[in-house]
Each structure stands twice: as structure tokens, then as C-alpha cells.
Amino acid sequence: MSARVLVVDDIVTNVKLLEAKLSAEYFDVVTALNGIEALAICERGEADIVLLDVMMPGMDGFEVCRRLKNGATTAHIPVVMVTALDQPGDRLKGLDAGADDFLTKPLDDTALFARVRSLVRLKSVTDELRNRAFASRRLGIADPLAAAASETGLNGRILVIEDRPTVTERLSSALSAFHIVEIEADPHQALVRAAEGDYDSVLVSLDLKAYDGLRICSQLRSLERTRNVSVLMLGEAEDRARILRGLEIGAHDFLIRPVDRNELLARVRTQVRRKRFTERLRDSVQSSMEMAVMDQLTGLHNRRFMDSRMGTMFDESALRARSLAMLVLDVDRFKVVNDTWGHDAGDEVLREFADRVRACTRGIDLVARMGGEEVVVVLPDTSLDAACAVAERIRERVEAEPFSIHRNTRSITVTVSIGVASRRAGDASAAEMMKRADDALYRAKDAGRNRVIVANAA
């Protein structure tokens, strides 16, 4: 997978060396000689991953990383800190700043390329979600990128898959101060728990006695219910080849034994934050999709969705010579409700009205709010007589019990008028059927309301 790699270093020879290596692996390379320039490039969206030197004059790499990870438009960009510093404290400082990895010079080319490709794959998962999340702003949803970037990465649910009690005790002791930790020694049971447990991160030992830890990583990444969970490998220094293989099959990160407690906490926190970042974006996209097709007051489908779906249902009915019926419902004297009790009471009535209509229909039926107090129900595979029975059931359900208003402090009687029509062989579109149902509704109103009227026969 190719990508745009930003190399940031104040020493030109270092920049040129990395640029040559990455270009030979078919990456597009962008360069910067200082932190300010790097931040500007990232804010313009011109980098998929950043290889960042630590020791730079003015703004060092730690501060650059911190600013990238705290920015709503740049928090998703993977950052690999590349430096000659090799002390655990230096690595921890980089991870605390939000870095996704910390590589020391001289670089191992194989490890570097594997890490870059792994992080680029992970970033590509969020890019489409980010693009769609931007669109949700126009629908009035709070800024999803800012909310995602503010995630702390604490209080995560962590599953540790390890069969050595002494190791699990140390891991649990370190992580439990900041997360909810569960231990599973049986690899088969671990996969079941991972699928059912809604974990933020799973730590997988590569040294299990009777099972290949890499296979667990692969299964976690491939199963539908676990593919979004963060996977962190635990291995020995001599497991280098297997760790690189794990990154290739989709594991997110790794730790080398003996595990430094602070590095463990920093890497797990990074993985929890990344997983929740993606979840926030995914939730935002889902919300925007729902807002595009749902009426926010009643929870029914809106007019836009109804117009689109109704045409499809009509065409399918005609193609297969199956019956199709429609109800047009209107709350009787709804203006009086608003004028007498207030618009808040009117909203309460509409919500309860929608619930009662929904309770009388099937999952395959289309129930949509046309606007105001008018609701349309489209009933596939339903004869005219059956549709009349549904309409009468709705009418009785609405009339049967008073509607609570003013937060259950008062109640009022509500009734509904309903027009019913079905598809005819000569209908050219759903609009013709709807026109007949609408005419029947007006006849129900004229006849005294609180009744069901069927459209005139051809």
C-alpha cells in the first residue's frame, strides 16, 4: 500500500537518506526541516504518516507530536518518532505525547517499512469515516472530530490472552489502576469472550503453550464482531520476524519482554484512544445517516426517505404482480391541540401517535411522517381488505387511551382519520395510489373524522 510519508528532520542528510529508502519502496515522500513546517503540511492534509525526529531546534519532536495529536484535523495521522535516543524514559515521553511508535537509529529498514505499512493501513480505515463525519456538521451534529480528538484513552476494557499466571498477574497489576482488565488463558474461550465482550483492546501473548498467538491476532482482525478492537502483541526479542508478520496481518502494536510498566500503560492508552477515536467517527456517520432519513421528533422515516423508498416498493410490486396498499393518516383537530395546550404538548402527542402507529405495523412496512401531523404507511404484500383492517386497528389504538401531555400531568383524547388505497393495474406510479388515499382521507375528515375511508373503486 502506497502512501504520502512526511519526513521531518533538521539535518538534510538524514532527510535525504530516508527519502531515498522510502521512495525505493514506492512511497510518496514529503519533507520538512522543522516543526512549524511539518504542522502546516499535516493541517493541509498532505501526509498519511509522519516520521518525526525528536532533536530539533525551536520546537522539538515531542511538542510537534503533542500538537498533532491534540488537533481535531490531525489527531488521526500516525506519528513514528525516529531518533538516536534509546532510553526507556525517552521512548515513554514520545508515547505519552501521542506517538504511535518510537524507533531508534540506526533504523532497521525491514522494521521501518513494516511499521509504516501497518500504520498506513490503520489510517485508511478512518479516512472515509472522517470525510463523512465532516458532512455531519451541516446536519447540526456537534463537531465529531473535536470530540474524537479529546478522547483520553483511560478506563478501557482490556482482555489479556496469556496462559502464564505470573505474567498475567504483573500485567493485570499494572493495567488495573487505569483500566478494567480481564484475563483468559484458553485461546478458544478468549475468542468467544472477545466477540461478546466489547473490549477496547486485546493483548495477545505470542508465546502461548498450545496455540499460535499470531493466529489469534488474525482471527480477531477477521471476525465481524472483533475486527474493530485494538490488538497488541506481547513477544520476546527473538520473535522479531513473527512480530513483523503480526503487523502485516493487522495487529496494531507490540511490546517486547521484559515489558516496561510505563511503556505498557502508554501503548495500551494509545490503542484505546485510537479505537474510541474511530468509534466516535463511526457513530457520527451513523447519526448523520439517520438524520438524513429519519424524522427527529417522531423517530419515523422522513419525507425524503419515503419518496425514495415508496417508488422502489411500487416498482417491485408491479414487477412481481404483488399487492401493495397505502394508508394516509391525519391527527384530528391537531391545530386545536397546539393552540390550547401549546406546541410542546403537540410534540408529545405526535411522538405517542407515532409509537401507536408503529405498534400496529410490521417491520417490512414503511411508516413515514409526511409533515405536520400527517403520517403515511405503505404496506407491501397487503390486500385492500387487509389494509383496511390495519387502518381500523390503528384508529382504535389511537382512540382507546388518552394521550399524556405536559410530562404526564394531564391527558387529552386524540382521534385519527385515515384514507386507504391500493395499487391498481393501471397505476403509472406510487403518486397515483397516494392521491387516491389522500382523497379518501379528506372524505373521512368531511364525514366527521375518527374514521377509515377506502378510496373509490375504479
Short mmCIF file of C-alpha atoms in Angstrom, two decimals:
data_model
loop_
_atom_site.label_atom_id
_atom_site.label_comp_id
_atom_site.label_asym_id
_atom_site.label_seq_id
_atom_site.Cartn_x
_atom_site.Cartn_y
_atom_site.Cartn_z
CA MET A 1 0.00 0.00 0.00
CA SER A 2 1.47 3.33 -1.06
CA ALA A 3 1.12 6.48 1.00
CA ARG A 4 2.41 10.02 1.46
CA VAL A 5 5.10 9.91 4.13
CA LEU A 6 6.21 13.16 5.77
CA VAL A 7 9.87 13.02 6.91
CA VAL A 8 10.70 15.69 9.49
CA ASP A 9 14.34 16.28 10.46
CA ASP A 10 16.52 19.39 10.71
CA ILE A 11 19.50 17.53 9.25
CA VAL A 12 19.27 17.48 5.47
CA THR A 13 21.38 14.32 5.04
CA ASN A 14 19.00 12.37 7.33
CA VAL A 15 16.05 13.62 5.31
CA LYS A 16 17.65 12.62 2.01
CA LEU A 17 18.56 9.16 3.31
CA LEU A 18 15.04 8.37 4.49
CA GLU A 19 13.56 9.90 1.34
CA ALA A 20 15.66 7.60 -0.83
CA LYS A 21 14.77 4.49 1.18
CA LEU A 22 11.05 5.22 1.19
CA SER A 23 10.94 6.21 -2.48
CA ALA A 24 12.57 2.89 -3.36
CA GLU A 25 9.62 1.20 -1.63
CA TYR A 26 7.20 3.27 -3.77
CA PHE A 27 6.10 5.69 -1.07
CA ASP A 28 5.47 9.33 -1.94
CA VAL A 29 7.74 11.40 0.29
CA VAL A 30 7.16 14.93 1.60
CA THR A 31 9.85 16.60 3.71
CA ALA A 32 10.08 19.29 6.37
CA LEU A 33 13.09 20.70 8.19
CA ASN A 34 11.29 21.97 11.30
CA GLY A 35 8.19 21.50 13.40
CA ILE A 36 6.24 24.53 12.18
CA GLU A 37 6.59 23.43 8.57
CA ALA A 38 5.55 19.88 9.50
CA LEU A 39 2.41 21.07 11.30
CA ALA A 40 1.39 23.17 8.31
CA ILE A 41 1.81 20.22 5.92
CA CYS A 42 -0.30 17.97 8.15
CA GLU A 43 -3.03 20.58 8.61
CA ARG A 44 -3.32 20.83 4.83
CA GLY A 45 -3.92 17.07 4.70
CA GLU A 46 -0.75 16.33 2.72
CA ALA A 47 0.59 13.46 4.85
CA ASP A 48 -0.64 9.95 5.60
CA ILE A 49 2.05 9.24 8.18
CA VAL A 50 4.80 11.27 9.86
CA LEU A 51 8.37 10.10 10.55
CA LEU A 52 9.44 12.66 13.12
CA ASP A 53 12.88 13.38 14.52
CA VAL A 54 12.99 14.28 18.21
CA MET A 55 16.04 16.53 18.50
CA MET A 56 15.20 19.66 16.50
CA PRO A 57 15.88 23.30 17.37
CA GLY A 58 12.97 25.53 18.36
CA MET A 59 10.11 23.05 18.59
CA ASP A 60 11.28 19.53 19.34
CA GLY A 61 9.60 16.37 18.08
CA PHE A 62 7.73 15.75 21.33
CA GLU A 63 5.95 19.09 21.06
CA VAL A 64 5.22 18.59 17.35
CA CYS A 65 3.69 15.20 18.11
CA ARG A 66 1.66 16.60 21.00
CA ARG A 67 0.21 19.34 18.79
CA LEU A 68 -0.64 16.90 16.02
CA LYS A 69 -2.43 14.54 18.38
CA ASN A 70 -4.36 17.35 20.07
CA GLY A 71 -5.57 18.85 16.79
CA ALA A 72 -9.03 17.85 15.56
CA THR A 73 -7.87 17.73 11.93
CA THR A 74 -4.55 15.96 12.55
CA ALA A 75 -5.14 13.61 15.50
CA HIS A 76 -5.76 10.69 13.14
CA ILE A 77 -2.34 10.92 11.43
CA PRO A 78 0.07 8.20 12.66
CA VAL A 79 3.34 9.53 14.07
CA VAL A 80 6.52 7.47 14.32
CA MET A 81 9.28 9.20 16.28
CA VAL A 82 12.72 8.46 14.80
CA THR A 83 15.71 9.32 16.98
CA ALA A 84 19.08 8.30 18.37
CA LEU A 85 17.66 8.47 21.91
CA ASP A 86 17.30 4.94 23.22
CA GLN A 87 16.49 5.31 26.92
CA PRO A 88 13.14 3.95 28.18
CA GLY A 89 12.28 7.40 29.53
CA ASP A 90 12.73 8.96 26.09
CA ARG A 91 10.55 6.35 24.47
CA LEU A 92 7.90 6.80 27.14
CA LYS A 93 7.95 10.58 26.65
CA GLY A 94 7.26 10.09 22.97
CA LEU A 95 4.42 7.66 23.62
CA ASP A 96 2.92 10.00 26.20
CA ALA A 97 2.98 12.76 23.58
CA GLY A 98 0.75 10.50 21.47
CA ALA A 99 3.31 8.87 19.16
CA ASP A 100 2.21 5.62 17.59
CA ASP A 101 5.71 4.19 17.71
CA PHE A 102 9.25 5.11 18.67
CA LEU A 103 12.13 3.80 16.50
CA THR A 104 15.80 4.29 17.30
CA LYS A 105 18.67 4.97 14.91
CA PRO A 106 20.25 3.30 13.07
CA LEU A 107 16.94 2.17 11.62
CA ASP A 108 16.20 -1.39 10.67
CA ASP A 109 14.73 -0.96 7.19
CA THR A 110 12.53 -4.06 7.38
CA ALA A 111 11.03 -2.98 10.69
CA LEU A 112 10.56 0.58 9.47
CA PHE A 113 8.72 -0.42 6.30
CA ALA A 114 6.54 -2.93 8.15
CA ARG A 115 5.57 -0.29 10.72
CA VAL A 116 4.84 2.33 8.08
CA ARG A 117 2.66 -0.03 6.07
CA SER A 118 0.82 -1.20 9.18
CA LEU A 119 0.04 2.33 10.35
CA VAL A 120 -0.99 3.45 6.88
CA ARG A 121 -3.47 0.56 6.69
CA LEU A 122 -4.93 1.56 10.04
CA LYS A 123 -5.23 5.18 8.95
CA SER A 124 -7.03 4.26 5.75
CA VAL A 125 -9.78 2.71 7.89
CA THR A 126 -10.58 6.09 9.45
CA ASP A 127 -10.14 8.32 6.40
CA GLU A 128 -13.52 7.58 4.84
CA LEU A 129 -15.19 7.90 8.23
CA ARG A 130 -13.55 11.30 8.70
CA ASN A 131 -14.73 12.51 5.31
CA ARG A 132 -18.29 11.51 6.09
CA ALA A 133 -18.05 12.95 9.60
CA PHE A 134 -17.23 16.35 8.12
CA ALA A 135 -20.55 16.26 6.32
CA SER A 136 -22.41 15.65 9.58
CA ARG A 137 -21.59 19.17 10.72
CA ARG A 138 -24.02 20.51 8.14
CA LEU A 139 -26.77 18.47 9.79
CA GLY A 140 -26.21 20.18 13.14
CA ILE A 141 -24.23 17.40 14.85
CA ALA A 142 -21.56 18.61 17.26
CA ASP A 143 -18.08 18.59 15.74
CA PRO A 144 -17.25 14.85 15.66
CA LEU A 145 -13.54 15.35 15.02
CA ALA A 146 -13.07 17.59 18.04
CA ALA A 147 -14.95 15.12 20.23
CA ALA A 148 -12.89 12.21 18.92
CA ALA A 149 -9.60 14.03 19.40
CA SER A 150 -10.44 14.77 23.04
CA GLU A 151 -10.54 11.08 23.99
CA THR A 152 -8.23 10.31 26.94
CA GLY A 153 -7.73 6.58 26.38
CA LEU A 154 -8.44 5.76 30.04
CA ASN A 155 -10.98 3.40 31.64
CA GLY A 156 -10.78 0.96 28.77
CA ARG A 157 -11.94 -2.65 28.80
CA ILE A 158 -8.85 -4.81 28.28
CA LEU A 159 -8.67 -8.55 27.60
CA VAL A 160 -5.30 -10.22 28.21
CA ILE A 161 -4.78 -13.59 26.47
CA GLU A 162 -1.90 -15.20 28.35
CA ASP A 163 -1.50 -18.66 29.95
CA ARG A 164 1.28 -17.92 32.45
CA PRO A 165 -0.16 -16.85 35.84
CA THR A 166 2.91 -14.91 36.92
CA VAL A 167 2.83 -12.84 33.72
CA THR A 168 -0.89 -12.18 33.88
CA GLU A 169 -0.57 -11.08 37.49
CA ARG A 170 2.05 -8.44 36.56
CA LEU A 171 0.09 -7.21 33.54
CA SER A 172 -3.16 -7.02 35.48
CA SER A 173 -1.49 -5.21 38.37
CA ALA A 174 -0.07 -2.56 36.06
CA LEU A 175 -3.18 -2.03 33.94
CA SER A 176 -5.89 -2.26 36.62
CA ALA A 177 -5.07 1.17 38.01
CA PHE A 178 -6.37 2.76 34.80
CA HIS A 179 -8.50 0.14 33.03
CA ILE A 180 -10.88 -2.77 33.58
CA VAL A 181 -8.79 -5.88 32.96
CA GLU A 182 -9.92 -9.45 32.27
CA ILE A 183 -7.64 -12.46 31.85
CA GLU A 184 -8.22 -15.51 29.65
CA ALA A 185 -5.74 -18.39 29.38
CA ASP A 186 -7.75 -20.56 26.97
CA PRO A 187 -7.27 -19.26 23.39
CA HIS A 188 -10.57 -20.70 22.13
CA GLN A 189 -12.54 -19.23 25.01
CA ALA A 190 -10.66 -15.96 24.53
CA LEU A 191 -12.04 -15.57 21.00
CA VAL A 192 -15.56 -16.16 22.31
CA ARG A 193 -15.10 -13.58 25.05
CA ALA A 194 -13.58 -11.08 22.65
CA ALA A 195 -16.59 -11.42 20.35
CA GLU A 196 -19.06 -10.89 23.19
CA GLY A 197 -17.23 -8.50 25.48
CA ASP A 198 -17.00 -5.16 23.63
CA TYR A 199 -13.32 -4.69 24.56
CA ASP A 200 -11.26 -1.65 23.67
CA SER A 201 -8.02 -3.60 23.38
CA VAL A 202 -6.87 -7.23 23.40
CA LEU A 203 -3.31 -8.11 24.47
CA VAL A 204 -2.19 -11.37 22.85
CA SER A 205 0.84 -13.36 24.00
CA LEU A 206 2.80 -14.84 21.11
CA ASP A 207 4.20 -17.48 23.49
CA LEU A 208 1.07 -19.47 24.32
CA LYS A 209 1.86 -23.11 25.08
CA ALA A 210 -0.63 -24.86 22.82
CA TYR A 211 -1.78 -22.22 20.34
CA ASP A 212 -0.29 -19.85 17.80
CA GLY A 213 -0.71 -16.31 19.09
CA LEU A 214 -0.48 -14.94 15.55
CA ARG A 215 -3.50 -16.99 14.57
CA ILE A 216 -5.47 -15.36 17.37
CA CYS A 217 -4.41 -11.95 16.05
CA SER A 218 -5.53 -12.95 12.57
CA GLN A 219 -8.89 -14.25 13.80
CA LEU A 220 -9.53 -11.12 15.87
CA ARG A 221 -8.91 -8.96 12.81
CA SER A 222 -11.07 -11.08 10.50
CA LEU A 223 -14.15 -11.80 12.63
CA GLU A 224 -17.01 -9.33 12.15
CA ARG A 225 -17.56 -8.72 15.86
CA THR A 226 -13.89 -8.17 16.74
CA ARG A 227 -12.35 -6.53 13.68
CA ASN A 228 -12.60 -3.06 15.23
CA VAL A 229 -10.92 -3.99 18.51
CA SER A 230 -7.30 -2.94 19.03
CA VAL A 231 -4.81 -5.86 19.02
CA LEU A 232 -1.48 -5.55 20.85
CA MET A 233 1.11 -8.38 20.69
CA LEU A 234 3.40 -9.44 23.54
CA GLY A 235 6.57 -11.16 22.39
CA GLU A 236 10.25 -11.89 23.06
CA ALA A 237 13.13 -10.09 21.36
CA GLU A 238 13.80 -13.17 19.24
CA ASP A 239 10.18 -13.06 17.98
CA ARG A 240 11.05 -10.15 15.70
CA ALA A 241 10.06 -11.93 12.47
CA ARG A 242 6.74 -13.07 13.93
CA ILE A 243 6.02 -9.58 15.27
CA LEU A 244 6.59 -8.08 11.82
CA ARG A 245 4.30 -10.75 10.41
CA GLY A 246 1.70 -9.79 13.02
CA LEU A 247 1.81 -6.17 11.87
CA GLU A 248 1.29 -7.34 8.31
CA ILE A 249 -1.86 -9.29 9.19
CA GLY A 250 -3.38 -6.36 11.03
CA ALA A 251 -2.17 -6.25 14.65
CA HIS A 252 -1.94 -2.66 15.84
CA ASP A 253 1.11 -2.63 18.10
CA PHE A 254 3.54 -4.79 20.09
CA LEU A 255 5.58 -4.93 23.29
CA ILE A 256 8.88 -6.74 23.80
CA ARG A 257 9.50 -8.63 27.04
CA PRO A 258 10.54 -7.81 29.67
CA VAL A 259 7.69 -5.35 29.48
CA ASP A 260 8.33 -1.91 30.94
CA ARG A 261 5.31 -0.96 33.05
CA ASN A 262 5.18 2.64 31.87
CA GLU A 263 5.56 1.67 28.22
CA LEU A 264 2.79 -0.89 28.65
CA LEU A 265 0.47 1.78 30.03
CA ALA A 266 1.39 4.26 27.31
CA ARG A 267 0.88 1.83 24.42
CA VAL A 268 -2.41 0.48 25.77
CA ARG A 269 -3.66 4.01 26.32
CA THR A 270 -2.74 4.89 22.72
CA GLN A 271 -4.63 1.85 21.41
CA VAL A 272 -7.72 2.58 23.49
CA ARG A 273 -7.69 6.20 22.32
CA ARG A 274 -7.34 5.15 18.68
CA LYS A 275 -10.17 2.61 18.92
CA ARG A 276 -12.50 5.13 20.53
CA PHE A 277 -11.49 7.79 18.01
CA THR A 278 -12.65 5.51 15.21
CA GLU A 279 -15.83 4.60 17.11
CA ARG A 280 -16.70 8.28 17.58
CA LEU A 281 -16.32 8.88 13.86
CA ARG A 282 -18.37 5.79 13.06
CA ASP A 283 -21.12 6.88 15.46
CA SER A 284 -21.11 10.34 13.88
CA VAL A 285 -21.52 8.85 10.42
CA GLN A 286 -24.36 6.66 11.67
CA SER A 287 -26.06 9.66 13.27
CA SER A 288 -25.75 11.72 10.11
CA MET A 289 -27.19 8.86 8.06
CA GLU A 290 -30.11 8.56 10.45
CA MET A 291 -30.70 12.31 10.38
CA ALA A 292 -30.81 12.19 6.60
CA VAL A 293 -33.64 9.65 6.55
CA MET A 294 -35.36 9.95 9.94
CA ASP A 295 -37.77 12.46 11.42
CA GLN A 296 -36.10 13.61 14.62
CA LEU A 297 -39.31 14.29 16.55
CA THR A 298 -41.14 11.03 15.98
CA GLY A 299 -38.39 8.59 15.03
CA LEU A 300 -40.32 7.68 11.87
CA HIS A 301 -38.81 7.91 8.41
CA ASN A 302 -38.95 11.35 6.85
CA ARG A 303 -40.47 12.58 3.60
CA ARG A 304 -37.19 12.32 1.69
CA PHE A 305 -36.76 8.65 2.54
CA MET A 306 -40.43 7.92 1.91
CA ASP A 307 -40.34 9.39 -1.60
CA SER A 308 -37.33 7.27 -2.49
CA ARG A 309 -38.41 4.02 -0.86
CA MET A 310 -42.07 4.23 -1.89
CA GLY A 311 -41.11 4.35 -5.56
CA THR A 312 -38.98 1.24 -5.16
CA MET A 313 -41.75 -0.62 -3.34
CA PHE A 314 -44.23 0.34 -6.05
CA ASP A 315 -41.94 -0.85 -8.86
CA GLU A 316 -41.26 -4.17 -7.09
CA SER A 317 -44.98 -4.69 -6.55
CA ALA A 318 -45.77 -4.06 -10.22
CA LEU A 319 -42.91 -6.23 -11.44
CA ARG A 320 -43.92 -9.20 -9.33
CA ALA A 321 -47.68 -8.63 -9.63
CA ARG A 322 -47.96 -8.43 -5.84
CA SER A 323 -50.43 -6.35 -3.89
CA LEU A 324 -49.46 -3.02 -2.36
CA ALA A 325 -51.57 -0.78 -0.12
CA MET A 326 -51.20 2.64 1.43
CA LEU A 327 -52.67 4.46 4.42
CA VAL A 328 -52.63 8.24 4.81
CA LEU A 329 -53.29 9.26 8.43
CA ASP A 330 -54.01 12.68 9.89
CA VAL A 331 -54.45 13.53 13.58
CA ASP A 332 -57.88 15.11 14.00
CA ARG A 333 -58.00 18.77 15.07
CA PHE A 334 -54.29 18.86 15.79
CA LYS A 335 -54.23 22.66 15.48
CA VAL A 336 -56.60 22.83 18.42
CA VAL A 337 -54.13 20.77 20.48
CA ASN A 338 -51.32 23.21 19.70
CA ASP A 339 -53.47 26.29 20.26
CA THR A 340 -54.98 25.03 23.52
CA TRP A 341 -52.14 23.17 25.17
CA GLY A 342 -49.04 24.54 23.45
CA HIS A 343 -46.59 23.23 20.88
CA ASP A 344 -44.70 21.18 23.48
CA ALA A 345 -47.91 19.25 24.14
CA GLY A 346 -48.39 18.89 20.39
CA ASP A 347 -44.92 17.34 20.12
CA GLU A 348 -45.76 14.91 22.91
CA VAL A 349 -48.91 13.88 21.08
CA LEU A 350 -47.02 13.33 17.82
CA ARG A 351 -44.39 11.17 19.49
CA GLU A 352 -47.01 9.00 21.17
CA PHE A 353 -49.08 8.90 17.97
CA ALA A 354 -46.02 7.63 16.05
CA ASP A 355 -45.43 4.94 18.70
CA ARG A 356 -49.01 3.70 18.46
CA VAL A 357 -48.92 3.58 14.66
CA ARG A 358 -45.58 1.76 14.74
CA ALA A 359 -47.02 -0.80 17.19
CA CYS A 360 -49.75 -1.68 14.67
CA THR A 361 -47.44 -2.20 11.69
CA ARG A 362 -44.84 -4.74 10.61
CA GLY A 363 -41.10 -4.39 10.22
CA ILE A 364 -41.43 -4.59 6.43
CA ASP A 365 -43.94 -1.73 6.31
CA LEU A 366 -42.79 1.79 5.51
CA VAL A 367 -44.01 4.28 8.13
CA ALA A 368 -43.08 7.91 7.45
CA ARG A 369 -44.02 11.36 8.64
CA MET A 370 -45.12 13.43 5.68
CA GLY A 371 -45.01 16.63 7.66
CA GLY A 372 -47.07 18.25 10.41
CA GLU A 373 -49.48 15.68 11.84
CA GLU A 374 -49.73 13.54 8.70
CA VAL A 375 -48.26 10.03 8.52
CA VAL A 376 -48.09 7.61 5.59
CA VAL A 377 -47.94 3.82 5.90
CA VAL A 378 -47.03 1.71 2.86
CA LEU A 379 -47.94 -1.98 3.21
CA PRO A 380 -46.27 -4.45 0.81
CA ASP A 381 -48.00 -7.76 0.01
CA THR A 382 -51.20 -6.46 1.58
CA SER A 383 -54.65 -6.55 0.01
CA LEU A 384 -57.11 -3.68 0.26
CA ASP A 385 -59.22 -5.54 2.83
CA ALA A 386 -56.17 -6.33 4.97
CA ALA A 387 -55.04 -2.70 4.74
CA CYS A 388 -58.47 -1.57 5.96
CA ALA A 389 -58.10 -3.92 8.93
CA VAL A 390 -54.70 -2.39 9.75
CA ALA A 391 -56.16 1.11 9.45
CA GLU A 392 -59.05 0.27 11.75
CA ARG A 393 -56.64 -1.26 14.26
CA ILE A 394 -54.62 1.96 14.28
CA ARG A 395 -57.76 4.10 14.64
CA GLU A 396 -58.91 2.05 17.62
CA ARG A 397 -55.46 2.09 19.20
CA VAL A 398 -55.31 5.91 18.97
CA GLU A 399 -58.80 6.44 20.35
CA ALA A 400 -58.61 3.79 23.07
CA GLU A 401 -56.45 5.63 25.59
CA PRO A 402 -55.97 9.35 26.30
CA PHE A 403 -52.62 10.89 25.35
CA SER A 404 -50.45 12.16 28.19
CA ILE A 405 -49.14 15.73 27.85
CA HIS A 406 -47.22 18.20 29.97
CA ARG A 407 -44.92 15.45 31.21
CA ASN A 408 -47.73 13.13 32.28
CA THR A 409 -49.54 15.78 34.35
CA ARG A 410 -52.55 15.97 32.00
CA SER A 411 -54.19 13.78 29.38
CA ILE A 412 -56.33 14.51 26.32
CA THR A 413 -58.39 12.48 23.86
CA VAL A 414 -56.97 12.16 20.36
CA THR A 415 -58.50 10.60 17.26
CA VAL A 416 -57.26 9.98 13.72
CA SER A 417 -58.77 9.95 10.24
CA ILE A 418 -57.38 7.51 7.68
CA GLY A 419 -57.61 7.15 3.91
CA VAL A 420 -56.84 3.76 2.34
CA ALA A 421 -55.90 2.87 -1.25
CA SER A 422 -54.19 0.02 -3.07
CA ARG A 423 -52.18 -0.29 -6.26
CA ARG A 424 -54.21 -0.67 -9.42
CA ALA A 425 -53.05 -2.32 -12.61
CA GLY A 426 -53.25 0.96 -14.49
CA ASP A 427 -51.24 3.00 -11.99
CA ALA A 428 -48.14 4.52 -13.56
CA SER A 429 -46.53 5.48 -10.24
CA ALA A 430 -46.95 5.43 -6.49
CA ALA A 431 -48.13 9.03 -6.68
CA GLU A 432 -51.42 7.93 -8.26
CA MET A 433 -52.11 5.49 -5.44
CA MET A 434 -51.18 8.12 -2.89
CA LYS A 435 -53.52 10.65 -4.48
CA ARG A 436 -56.44 8.24 -4.05
CA ALA A 437 -55.53 7.57 -0.41
CA ASP A 438 -55.25 11.32 0.21
CA ASP A 439 -58.67 11.95 -1.37
CA ALA A 440 -60.12 9.23 0.87
CA LEU A 441 -58.58 10.94 3.90
CA TYR A 442 -60.31 14.22 3.05
CA ARG A 443 -63.60 12.36 2.71
CA ALA A 444 -63.03 10.88 6.17
CA LYS A 445 -62.50 14.39 7.52
CA ASP A 446 -65.61 15.69 5.82
CA ALA A 447 -67.66 12.74 7.13
CA GLY A 448 -66.95 13.69 10.75
CA ARG A 449 -63.38 12.47 11.40
CA ASN A 450 -62.25 9.49 13.52
CA ARG A 451 -62.97 7.01 10.75
CA VAL A 452 -61.42 4.94 7.97
CA ILE A 453 -62.46 5.61 4.35
CA VAL A 454 -61.42 3.49 1.38
CA ALA A 455 -60.60 5.11 -1.96
CA ASN A 456 -63.31 4.93 -4.60
CA ALA A 457 -63.21 1.90 -6.87
CA ALA A 458 -62.06 2.42 -10.45
#
